[in-house]
Each structure stands twice: as C-alpha cells, then as structure tokens.
PDB file of C-alpha atoms and ligand atoms in Angstrom:
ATOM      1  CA  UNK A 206     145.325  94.580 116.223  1.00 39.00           C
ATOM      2  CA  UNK A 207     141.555  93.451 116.506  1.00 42.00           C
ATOM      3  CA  UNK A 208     139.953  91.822 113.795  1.00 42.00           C
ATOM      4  CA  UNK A 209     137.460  94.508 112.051  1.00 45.00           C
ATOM      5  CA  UNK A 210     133.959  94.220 112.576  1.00 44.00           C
ATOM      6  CA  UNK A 211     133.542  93.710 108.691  1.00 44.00           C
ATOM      7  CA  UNK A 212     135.116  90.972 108.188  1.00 44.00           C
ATOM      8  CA  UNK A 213     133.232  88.799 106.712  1.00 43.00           C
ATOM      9  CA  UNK A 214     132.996  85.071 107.630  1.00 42.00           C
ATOM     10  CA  UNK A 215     132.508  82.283 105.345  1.00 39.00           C
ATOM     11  CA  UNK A 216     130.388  79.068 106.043  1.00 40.00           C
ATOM     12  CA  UNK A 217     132.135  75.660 104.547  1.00 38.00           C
ATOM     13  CA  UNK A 218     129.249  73.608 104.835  1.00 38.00           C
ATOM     14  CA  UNK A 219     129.352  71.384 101.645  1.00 41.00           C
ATOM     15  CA  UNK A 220     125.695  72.756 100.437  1.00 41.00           C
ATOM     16  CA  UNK A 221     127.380  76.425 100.873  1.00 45.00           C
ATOM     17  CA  UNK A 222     130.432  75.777  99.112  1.00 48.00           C
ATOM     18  CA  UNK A 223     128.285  74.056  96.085  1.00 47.00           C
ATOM     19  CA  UNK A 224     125.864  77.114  96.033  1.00 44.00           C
ATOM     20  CA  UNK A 225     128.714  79.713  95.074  1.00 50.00           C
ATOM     21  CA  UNK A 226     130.662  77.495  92.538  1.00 72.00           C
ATOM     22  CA  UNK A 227     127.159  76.316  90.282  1.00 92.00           C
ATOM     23  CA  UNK A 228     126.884  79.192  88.240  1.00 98.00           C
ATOM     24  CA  UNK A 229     123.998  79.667  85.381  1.00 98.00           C
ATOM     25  CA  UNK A 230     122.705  82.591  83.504  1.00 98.00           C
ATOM     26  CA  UNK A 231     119.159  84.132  84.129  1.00 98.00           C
ATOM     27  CA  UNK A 232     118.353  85.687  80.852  1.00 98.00           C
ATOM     28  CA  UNK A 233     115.032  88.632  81.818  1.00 98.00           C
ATOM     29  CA  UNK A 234     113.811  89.023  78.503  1.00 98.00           C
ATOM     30  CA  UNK A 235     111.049  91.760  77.843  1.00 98.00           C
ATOM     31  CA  UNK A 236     109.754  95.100  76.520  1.00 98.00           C
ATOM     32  CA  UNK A 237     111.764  98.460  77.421  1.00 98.00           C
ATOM     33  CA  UNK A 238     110.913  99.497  81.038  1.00 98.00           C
ATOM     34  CA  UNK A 239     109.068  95.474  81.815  1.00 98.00           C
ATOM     35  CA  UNK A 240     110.904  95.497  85.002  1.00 98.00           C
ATOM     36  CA  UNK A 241     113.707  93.189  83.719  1.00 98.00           C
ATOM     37  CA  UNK A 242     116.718  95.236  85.111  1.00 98.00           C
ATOM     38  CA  UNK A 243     114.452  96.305  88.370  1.00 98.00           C
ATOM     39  CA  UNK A 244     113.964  92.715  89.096  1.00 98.00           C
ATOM     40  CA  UNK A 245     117.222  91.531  88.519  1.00 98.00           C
ATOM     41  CA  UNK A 246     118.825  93.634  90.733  1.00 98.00           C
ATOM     42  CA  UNK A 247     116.619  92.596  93.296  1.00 98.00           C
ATOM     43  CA  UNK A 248     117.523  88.860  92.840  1.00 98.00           C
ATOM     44  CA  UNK A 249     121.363  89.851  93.046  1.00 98.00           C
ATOM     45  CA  UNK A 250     120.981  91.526  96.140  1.00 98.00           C
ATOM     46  CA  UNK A 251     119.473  88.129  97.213  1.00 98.00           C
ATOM     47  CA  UNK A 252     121.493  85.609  95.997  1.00 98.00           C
ATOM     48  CA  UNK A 253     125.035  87.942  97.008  1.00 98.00           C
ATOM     49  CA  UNK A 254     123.462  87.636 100.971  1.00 98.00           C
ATOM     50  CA  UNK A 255     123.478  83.984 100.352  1.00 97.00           C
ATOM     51  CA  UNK A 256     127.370  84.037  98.844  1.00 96.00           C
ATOM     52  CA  UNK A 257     126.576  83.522  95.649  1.00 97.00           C
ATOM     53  CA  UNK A 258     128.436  85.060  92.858  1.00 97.00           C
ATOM     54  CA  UNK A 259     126.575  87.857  90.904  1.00 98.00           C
ATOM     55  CA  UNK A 260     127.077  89.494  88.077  1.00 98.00           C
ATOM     56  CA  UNK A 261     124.303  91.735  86.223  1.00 98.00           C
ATOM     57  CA  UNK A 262     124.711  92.807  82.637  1.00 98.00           C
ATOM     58  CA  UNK A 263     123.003  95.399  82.022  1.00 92.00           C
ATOM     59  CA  UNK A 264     121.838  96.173  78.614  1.00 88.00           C
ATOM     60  CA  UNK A 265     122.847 100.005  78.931  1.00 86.00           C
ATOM     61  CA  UNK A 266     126.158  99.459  80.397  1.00 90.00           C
ATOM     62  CA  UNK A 267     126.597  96.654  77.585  1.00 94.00           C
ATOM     63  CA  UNK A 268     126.063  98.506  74.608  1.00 94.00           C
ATOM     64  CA  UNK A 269     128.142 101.461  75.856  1.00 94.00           C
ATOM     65  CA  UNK A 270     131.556  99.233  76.577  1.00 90.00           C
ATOM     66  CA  UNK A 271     130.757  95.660  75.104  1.00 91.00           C
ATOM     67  CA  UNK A 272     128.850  96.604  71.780  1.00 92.00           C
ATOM     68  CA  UNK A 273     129.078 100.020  71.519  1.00 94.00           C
ATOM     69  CA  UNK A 274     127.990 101.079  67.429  1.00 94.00           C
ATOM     70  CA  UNK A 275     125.680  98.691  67.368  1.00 97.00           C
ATOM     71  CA  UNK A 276     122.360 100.280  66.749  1.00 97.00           C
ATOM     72  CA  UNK A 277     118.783  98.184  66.697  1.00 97.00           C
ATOM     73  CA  UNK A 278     118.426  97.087  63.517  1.00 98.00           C
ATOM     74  CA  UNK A 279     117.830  93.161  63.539  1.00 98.00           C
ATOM     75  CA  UNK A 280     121.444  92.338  62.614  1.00 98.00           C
ATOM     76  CA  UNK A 281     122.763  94.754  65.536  1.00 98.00           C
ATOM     77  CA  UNK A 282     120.412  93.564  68.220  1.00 98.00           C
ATOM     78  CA  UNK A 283     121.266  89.784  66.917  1.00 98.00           C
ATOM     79  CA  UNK A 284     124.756  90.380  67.249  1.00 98.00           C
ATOM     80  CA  UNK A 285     124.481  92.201  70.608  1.00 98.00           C
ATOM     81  CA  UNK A 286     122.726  89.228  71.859  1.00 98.00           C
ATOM     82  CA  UNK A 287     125.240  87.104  70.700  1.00 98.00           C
ATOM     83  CA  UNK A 288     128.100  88.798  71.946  1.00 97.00           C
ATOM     84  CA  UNK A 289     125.878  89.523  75.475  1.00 98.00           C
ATOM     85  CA  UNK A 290     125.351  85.426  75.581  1.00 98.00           C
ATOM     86  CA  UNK A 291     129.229  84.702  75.017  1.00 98.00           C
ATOM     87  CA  UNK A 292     130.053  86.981  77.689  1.00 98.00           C
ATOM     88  CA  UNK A 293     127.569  85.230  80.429  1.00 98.00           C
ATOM     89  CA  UNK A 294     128.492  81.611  78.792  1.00 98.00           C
ATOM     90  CA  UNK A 295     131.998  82.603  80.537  1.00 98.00           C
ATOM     91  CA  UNK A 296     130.775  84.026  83.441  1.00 98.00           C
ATOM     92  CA  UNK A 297     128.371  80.715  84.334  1.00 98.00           C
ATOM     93  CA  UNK A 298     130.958  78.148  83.593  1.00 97.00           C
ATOM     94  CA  UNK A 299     132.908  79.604  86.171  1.00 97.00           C
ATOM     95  CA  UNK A 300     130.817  79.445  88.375  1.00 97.00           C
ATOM     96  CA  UNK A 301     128.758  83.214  88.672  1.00 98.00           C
ATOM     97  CA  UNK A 302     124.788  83.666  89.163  1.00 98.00           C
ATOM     98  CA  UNK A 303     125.102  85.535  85.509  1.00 98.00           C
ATOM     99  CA  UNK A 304     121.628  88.205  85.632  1.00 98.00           C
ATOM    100  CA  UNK A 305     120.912  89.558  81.973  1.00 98.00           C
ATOM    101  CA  UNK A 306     118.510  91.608  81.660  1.00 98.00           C
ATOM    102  CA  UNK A 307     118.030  92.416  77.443  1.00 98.00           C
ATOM    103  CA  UNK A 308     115.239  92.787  75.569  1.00 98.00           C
ATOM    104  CA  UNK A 309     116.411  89.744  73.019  1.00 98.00           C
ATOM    105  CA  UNK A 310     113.483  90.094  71.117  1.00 98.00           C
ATOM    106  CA  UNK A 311     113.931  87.520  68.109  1.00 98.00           C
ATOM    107  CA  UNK A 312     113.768  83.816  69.335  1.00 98.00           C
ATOM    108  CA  UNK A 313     116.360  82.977  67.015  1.00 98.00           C
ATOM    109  CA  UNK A 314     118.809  84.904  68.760  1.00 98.00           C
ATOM    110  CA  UNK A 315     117.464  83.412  71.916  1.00 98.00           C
ATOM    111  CA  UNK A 316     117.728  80.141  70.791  1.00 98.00           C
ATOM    112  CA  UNK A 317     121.426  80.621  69.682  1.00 98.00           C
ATOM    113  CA  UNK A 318     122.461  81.603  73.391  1.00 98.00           C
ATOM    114  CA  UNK A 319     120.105  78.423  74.835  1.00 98.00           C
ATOM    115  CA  UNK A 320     121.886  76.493  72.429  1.00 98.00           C
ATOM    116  CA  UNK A 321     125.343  77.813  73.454  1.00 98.00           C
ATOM    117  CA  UNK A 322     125.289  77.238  77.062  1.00 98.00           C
ATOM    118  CA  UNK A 323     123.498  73.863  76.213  1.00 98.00           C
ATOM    119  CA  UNK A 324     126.523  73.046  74.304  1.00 98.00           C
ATOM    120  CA  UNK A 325     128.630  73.819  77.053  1.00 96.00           C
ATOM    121  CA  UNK A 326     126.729  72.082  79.723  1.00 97.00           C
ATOM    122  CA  UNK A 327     125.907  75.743  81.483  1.00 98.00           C
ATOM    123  CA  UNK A 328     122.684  75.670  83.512  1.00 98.00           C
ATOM    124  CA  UNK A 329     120.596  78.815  81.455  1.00 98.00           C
ATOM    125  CA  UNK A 330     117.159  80.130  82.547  1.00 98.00           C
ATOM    126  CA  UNK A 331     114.795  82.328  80.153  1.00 98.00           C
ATOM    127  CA  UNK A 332     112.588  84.336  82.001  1.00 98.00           C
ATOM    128  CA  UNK A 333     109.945  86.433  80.026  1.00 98.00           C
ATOM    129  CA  UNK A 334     109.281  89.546  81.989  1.00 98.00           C
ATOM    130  CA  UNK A 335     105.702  89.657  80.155  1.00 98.00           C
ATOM    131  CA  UNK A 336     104.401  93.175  81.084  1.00 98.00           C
ATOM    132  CA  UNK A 337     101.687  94.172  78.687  1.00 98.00           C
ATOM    133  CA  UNK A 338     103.109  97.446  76.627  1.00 98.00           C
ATOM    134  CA  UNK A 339     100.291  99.778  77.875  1.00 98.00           C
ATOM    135  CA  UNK A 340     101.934  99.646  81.455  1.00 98.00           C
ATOM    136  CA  UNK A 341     105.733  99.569  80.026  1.00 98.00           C
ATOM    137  CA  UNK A 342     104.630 102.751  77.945  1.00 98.00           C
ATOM    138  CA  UNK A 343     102.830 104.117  81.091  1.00 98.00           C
ATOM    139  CA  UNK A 344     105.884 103.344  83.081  1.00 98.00           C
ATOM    140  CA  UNK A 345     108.191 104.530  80.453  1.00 98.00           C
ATOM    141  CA  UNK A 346     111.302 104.676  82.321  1.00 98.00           C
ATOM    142  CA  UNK A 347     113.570 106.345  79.654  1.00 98.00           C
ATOM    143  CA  UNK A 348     110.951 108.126  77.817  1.00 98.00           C
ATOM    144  CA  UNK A 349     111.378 106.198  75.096  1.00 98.00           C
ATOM    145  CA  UNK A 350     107.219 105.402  74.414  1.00 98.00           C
ATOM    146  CA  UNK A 351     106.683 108.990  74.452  1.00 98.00           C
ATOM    147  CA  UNK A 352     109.672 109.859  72.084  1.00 98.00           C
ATOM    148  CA  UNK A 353     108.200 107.261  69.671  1.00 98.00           C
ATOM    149  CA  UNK A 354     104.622 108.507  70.172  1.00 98.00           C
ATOM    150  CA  UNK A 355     105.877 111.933  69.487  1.00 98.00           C
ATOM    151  CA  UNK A 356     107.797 110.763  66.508  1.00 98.00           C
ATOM    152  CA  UNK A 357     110.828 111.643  67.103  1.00 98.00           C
ATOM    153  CA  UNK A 358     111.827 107.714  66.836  1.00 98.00           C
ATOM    154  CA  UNK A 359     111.095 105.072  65.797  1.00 98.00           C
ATOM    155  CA  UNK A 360     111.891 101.156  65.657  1.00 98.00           C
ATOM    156  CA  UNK A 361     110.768 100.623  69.403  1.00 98.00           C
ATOM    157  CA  UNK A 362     110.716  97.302  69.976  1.00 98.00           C
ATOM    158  CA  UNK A 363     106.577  96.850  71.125  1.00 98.00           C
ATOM    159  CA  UNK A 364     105.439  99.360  69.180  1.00 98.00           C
ATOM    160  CA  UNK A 365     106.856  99.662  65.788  1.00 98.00           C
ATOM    161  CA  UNK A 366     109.288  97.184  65.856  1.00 98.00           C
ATOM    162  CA  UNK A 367     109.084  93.490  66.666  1.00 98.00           C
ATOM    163  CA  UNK A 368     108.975  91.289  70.007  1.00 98.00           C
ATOM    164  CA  UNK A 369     109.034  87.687  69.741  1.00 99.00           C
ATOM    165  CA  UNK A 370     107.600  86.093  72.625  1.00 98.00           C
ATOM    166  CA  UNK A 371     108.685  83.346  73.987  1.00 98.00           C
ATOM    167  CA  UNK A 372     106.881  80.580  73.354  1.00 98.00           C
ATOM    168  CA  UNK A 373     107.790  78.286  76.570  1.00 97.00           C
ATOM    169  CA  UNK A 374     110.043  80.133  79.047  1.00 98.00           C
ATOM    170  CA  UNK A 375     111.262  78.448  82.182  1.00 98.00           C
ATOM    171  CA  UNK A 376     109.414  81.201  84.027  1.00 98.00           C
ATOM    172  CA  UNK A 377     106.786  83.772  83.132  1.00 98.00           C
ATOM    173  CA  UNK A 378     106.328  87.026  85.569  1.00 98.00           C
ATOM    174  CA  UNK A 379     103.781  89.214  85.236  1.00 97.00           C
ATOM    175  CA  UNK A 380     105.424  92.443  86.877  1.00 96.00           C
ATOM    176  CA  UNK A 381     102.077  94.754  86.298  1.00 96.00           C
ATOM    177  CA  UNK A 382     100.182  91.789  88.981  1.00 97.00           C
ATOM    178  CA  UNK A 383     102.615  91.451  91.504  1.00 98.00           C
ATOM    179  CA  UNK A 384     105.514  93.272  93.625  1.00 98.00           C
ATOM    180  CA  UNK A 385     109.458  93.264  92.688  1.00 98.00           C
ATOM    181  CA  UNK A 386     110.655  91.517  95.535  1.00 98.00           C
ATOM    182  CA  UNK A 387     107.642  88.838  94.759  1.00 98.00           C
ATOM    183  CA  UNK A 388     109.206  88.690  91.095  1.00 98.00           C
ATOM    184  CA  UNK A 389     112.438  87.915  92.424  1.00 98.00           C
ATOM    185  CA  UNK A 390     110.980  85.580  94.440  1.00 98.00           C
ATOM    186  CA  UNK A 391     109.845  83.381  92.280  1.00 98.00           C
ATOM    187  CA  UNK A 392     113.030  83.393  90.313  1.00 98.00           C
ATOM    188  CA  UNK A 393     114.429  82.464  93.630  1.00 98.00           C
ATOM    189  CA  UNK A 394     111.943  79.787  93.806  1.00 98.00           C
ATOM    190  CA  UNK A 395     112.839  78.400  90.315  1.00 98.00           C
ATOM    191  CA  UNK A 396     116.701  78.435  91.070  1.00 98.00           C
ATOM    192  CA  UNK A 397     116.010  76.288  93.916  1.00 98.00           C
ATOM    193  CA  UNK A 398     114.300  73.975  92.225  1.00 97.00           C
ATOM    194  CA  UNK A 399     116.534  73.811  89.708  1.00 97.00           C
ATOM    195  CA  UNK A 400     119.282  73.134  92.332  1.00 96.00           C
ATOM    196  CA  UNK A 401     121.288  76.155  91.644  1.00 96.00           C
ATOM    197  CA  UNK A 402     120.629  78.013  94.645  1.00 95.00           C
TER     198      UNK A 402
HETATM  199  N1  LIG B 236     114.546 101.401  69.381  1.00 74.53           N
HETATM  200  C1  LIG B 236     114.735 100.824  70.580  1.00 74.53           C
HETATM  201  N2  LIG B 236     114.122  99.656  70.871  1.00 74.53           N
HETATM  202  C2  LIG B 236     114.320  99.088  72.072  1.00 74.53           C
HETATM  203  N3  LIG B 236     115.110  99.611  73.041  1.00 74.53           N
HETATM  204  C3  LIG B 236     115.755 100.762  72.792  1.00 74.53           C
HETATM  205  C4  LIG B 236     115.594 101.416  71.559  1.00 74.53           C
HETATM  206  N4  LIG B 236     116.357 102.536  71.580  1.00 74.53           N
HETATM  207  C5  LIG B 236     116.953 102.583  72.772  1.00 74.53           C
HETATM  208  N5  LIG B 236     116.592 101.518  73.508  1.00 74.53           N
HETATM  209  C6  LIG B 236     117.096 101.263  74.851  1.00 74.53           C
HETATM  210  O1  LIG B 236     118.207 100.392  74.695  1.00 74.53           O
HETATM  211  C7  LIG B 236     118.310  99.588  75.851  1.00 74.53           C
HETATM  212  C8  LIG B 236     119.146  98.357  75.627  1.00 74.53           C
HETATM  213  O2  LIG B 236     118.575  97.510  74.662  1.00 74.53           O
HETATM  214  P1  LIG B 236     119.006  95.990  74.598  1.00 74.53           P
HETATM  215  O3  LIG B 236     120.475  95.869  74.390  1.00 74.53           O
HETATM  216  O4  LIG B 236     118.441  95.303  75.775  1.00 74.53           O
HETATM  217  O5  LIG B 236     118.223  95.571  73.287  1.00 74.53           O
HETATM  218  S1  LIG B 236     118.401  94.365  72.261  1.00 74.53           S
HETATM  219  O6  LIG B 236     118.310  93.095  72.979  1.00 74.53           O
HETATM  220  O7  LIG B 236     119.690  94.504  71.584  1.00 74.53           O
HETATM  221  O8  LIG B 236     117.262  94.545  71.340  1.00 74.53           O
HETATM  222  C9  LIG B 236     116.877  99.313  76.250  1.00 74.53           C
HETATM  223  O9  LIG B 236     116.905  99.186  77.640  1.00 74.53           O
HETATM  224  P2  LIG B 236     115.691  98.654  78.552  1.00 74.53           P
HETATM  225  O10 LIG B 236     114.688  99.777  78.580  1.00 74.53           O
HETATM  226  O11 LIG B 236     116.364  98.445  79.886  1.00 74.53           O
HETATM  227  O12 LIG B 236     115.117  97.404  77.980  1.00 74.53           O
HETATM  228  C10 LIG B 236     116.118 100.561  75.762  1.00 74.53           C
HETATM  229  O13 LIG B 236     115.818 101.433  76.790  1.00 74.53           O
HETATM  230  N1  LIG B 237     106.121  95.171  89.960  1.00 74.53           N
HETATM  231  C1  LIG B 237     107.140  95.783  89.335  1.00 74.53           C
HETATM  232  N2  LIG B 237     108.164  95.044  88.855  1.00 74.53           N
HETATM  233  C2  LIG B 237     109.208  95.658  88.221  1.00 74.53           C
HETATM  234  N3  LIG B 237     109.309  96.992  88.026  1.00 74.53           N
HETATM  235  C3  LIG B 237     108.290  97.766  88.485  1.00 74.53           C
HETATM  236  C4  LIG B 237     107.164  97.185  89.153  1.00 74.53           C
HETATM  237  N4  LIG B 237     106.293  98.178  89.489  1.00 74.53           N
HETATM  238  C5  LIG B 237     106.862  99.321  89.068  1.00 74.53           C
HETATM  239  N5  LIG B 237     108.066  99.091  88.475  1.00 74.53           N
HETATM  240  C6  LIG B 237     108.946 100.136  87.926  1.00 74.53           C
HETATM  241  O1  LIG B 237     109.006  99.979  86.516  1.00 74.53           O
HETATM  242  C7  LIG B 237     110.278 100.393  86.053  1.00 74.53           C
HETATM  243  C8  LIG B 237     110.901  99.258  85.257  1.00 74.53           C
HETATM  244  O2  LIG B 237     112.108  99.723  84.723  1.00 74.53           O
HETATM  245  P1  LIG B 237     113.325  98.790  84.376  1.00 74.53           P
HETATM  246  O3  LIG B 237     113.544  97.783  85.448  1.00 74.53           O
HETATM  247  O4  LIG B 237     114.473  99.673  84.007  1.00 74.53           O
HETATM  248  O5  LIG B 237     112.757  98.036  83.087  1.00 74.53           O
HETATM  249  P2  LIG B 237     113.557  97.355  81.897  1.00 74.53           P
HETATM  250  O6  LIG B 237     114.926  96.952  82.404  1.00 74.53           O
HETATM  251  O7  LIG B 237     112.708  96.176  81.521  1.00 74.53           O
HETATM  252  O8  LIG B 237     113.632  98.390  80.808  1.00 74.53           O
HETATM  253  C9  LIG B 237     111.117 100.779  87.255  1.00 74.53           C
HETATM  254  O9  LIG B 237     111.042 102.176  87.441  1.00 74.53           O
HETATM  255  C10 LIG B 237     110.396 100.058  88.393  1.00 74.53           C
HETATM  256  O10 LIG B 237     110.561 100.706  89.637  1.00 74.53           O
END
C-alpha cells in the first residue's frame, strides 16, 4: 500500500530533538481584548511548524472546564491563576511550549506562578501585552467595555477594577504599534535567545 502523502517526517538532528523536549510556559498577561490570545495563537502556529509541542490555555476555555464558579473577585482570579499556573507547571516540565494567555492582573499572583516553575527548574516567560485601554475598549472584542460603560457591569479589570503592571517583564509588546505576526515574532525572538526554541 503506498505510504500517504501526509505522513509526516521527523528530523533527528540533535538541535531538533532538544527543541521539542525543552518545554517552558509563555505567560501573555494584559487587559481584556490586548491581543494576548490573538498573539498566542500566532506563536503556536509557529513553533508547531518547527515540532515543537504547543499547548494554549485559553482563559475562556479555562474557566469553563478548569475553574468553572470562579467569578472575578480578587480571591477567584488569584485562585484561577493559581490553578492556571499548576496546570502549565505540568505541561512545561514535560516538555510542551505551554501559551497562557490570562489577564493575571495582581503581581502577587504572578509572582506565585514565577516562583513555582522557578522552584521546579521550568523555563517561564512573562510577557506584558501592554495595549493602552482606549484601543482594548475600542477593540472590545467581547463587548465587555461597552457593557461596563453602559453599566450593566462592572469590576472590569482596566476600568473599574485593578491591573497591576508588571514591573520588569521578560518582554513588553506594544500590540496597538505593531502587527500580530511581528508580536509573535519577537516572542519568537526571545525564545531563541533564551535557548528554548
Ligand atoms: N470583570 C471582568 N474583568 C476581566 N475580564 C472579564 C470580566 N468578565 C468577563 N471577563 C472575561 O473573562 C475572560 C477570562 O479572564 P481571565 O481568566 O483571563 O482573568 S483573570 O486572570 O482570572 O483575572 C477575559 O478574557 P480576555 O478578554 O481574553 O482577557 C474577559 O473577556
Ligand atoms: N496588532 C494586533 N495584535 C493583536 N491583536 C490585534 C492587533 N490588531 C488588532 N487586533 C485584534 O484585537 C483583538 C484582540 O483580541 P484577543 O486576542 O481576544 O485579546 P485578549 O485575549 O487579550 O482578550 C482581536 O480581534 C485581534 O484581531
């Protein structure tokens, strides 16, 4: 029977083989609609062409099967973090590029999933998708700004509810002055520095 045309083929040059074991999490932190989950999915599609492996957890899909009750008060978005960072501690150990793209927005809770992986010896990136909120709200990809303008909600993190920047990320973009695919370049940029891709 011939071989399909799909098969795929696998390089087993050492520097290959070491690319798709050294796994680390990329934590996009941000405002709702920054770009985090835009730009992450980008770099997956990237680093999967290479033979990485990729996992993206995204926030939404997180809080409906991971953390689902948890609302946004402090304690709920702390322990979503928490519970987000334990999950992608896992993943990076063994070996998956481990995309996460929540808002975190207390540095505390940051600081407790650094602190984690550090613990662990797991390679973990913070990258502060710093769009200003005027675009995010402009943007608004859920219609969340416009709920909260409207007051039908409230506790938006950005507007009436806290965002802690971070103070020294390993990389800053600025989505609102340059394209996706040059966002995810540069995080591309950083991992090979970093010698994890
Ligand atoms: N009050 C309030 N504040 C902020 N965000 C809100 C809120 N209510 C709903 N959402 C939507 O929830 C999405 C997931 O949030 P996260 O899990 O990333 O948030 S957190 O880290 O626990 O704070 C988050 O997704 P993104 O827009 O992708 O960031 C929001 O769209
Ligand atoms: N340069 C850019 N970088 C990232 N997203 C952008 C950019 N320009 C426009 N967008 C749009 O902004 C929105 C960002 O939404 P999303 O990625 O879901 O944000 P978040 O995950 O931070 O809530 C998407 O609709 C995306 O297409």
């Amino acid at each position: 029977m011939a071989v399909p045309s799909t098969t795929p083929t696998f390089s087993t040059t050492p520097m290959n083989q070491e690319n798709q074991v050294t796994g680390a999490t990329i934590w996009l932190t941000g405002l709702p609609s920054a770009g985090k989950t835009t730009i992450a999915y980008e770099l997956a599609d990237r680093l999967r062409a290479e033979g990485h492996r990729v996992e993206v957890l995204d926030g939404d899909e997180i809080r409906t099967f991971l953390t689902a009750g948890l609302g946004f008060s402090r304690e709920d978005r702390h322990t979503n973090v928490q519970r987000i960072g334990f999950l992608a501690d896992l993943l990076s150990r063994n070996g998956v590029k481990t995309l996460v793209p929540v808002i975190a927005p207390y540095s505390d809770s940051r600081e407790a999933v650094r602190k984690r992986h550090m613990a662990g010896g797991t390679a973990y990136l913070e990258v502060h998708v710093a769009t200003p909120v005027e675009v995010c709200s402009e943007r608004d990809v859920k219609g969340l700004y416009a709920k909260q303008a409207a007051g039908e909600i409230s506790g938006l993190t950005g507007v009436d509810d806290p965002y802690e920047e971070p103070e020294s990320p390993d990389l800053r973009i600025e989505s609102h002055n340059q394209t996706v695919q040059e966002s995810a370049a540069a995080l591309h940029a950083l991992l090979t520095e970093r010698g994890l891709a």
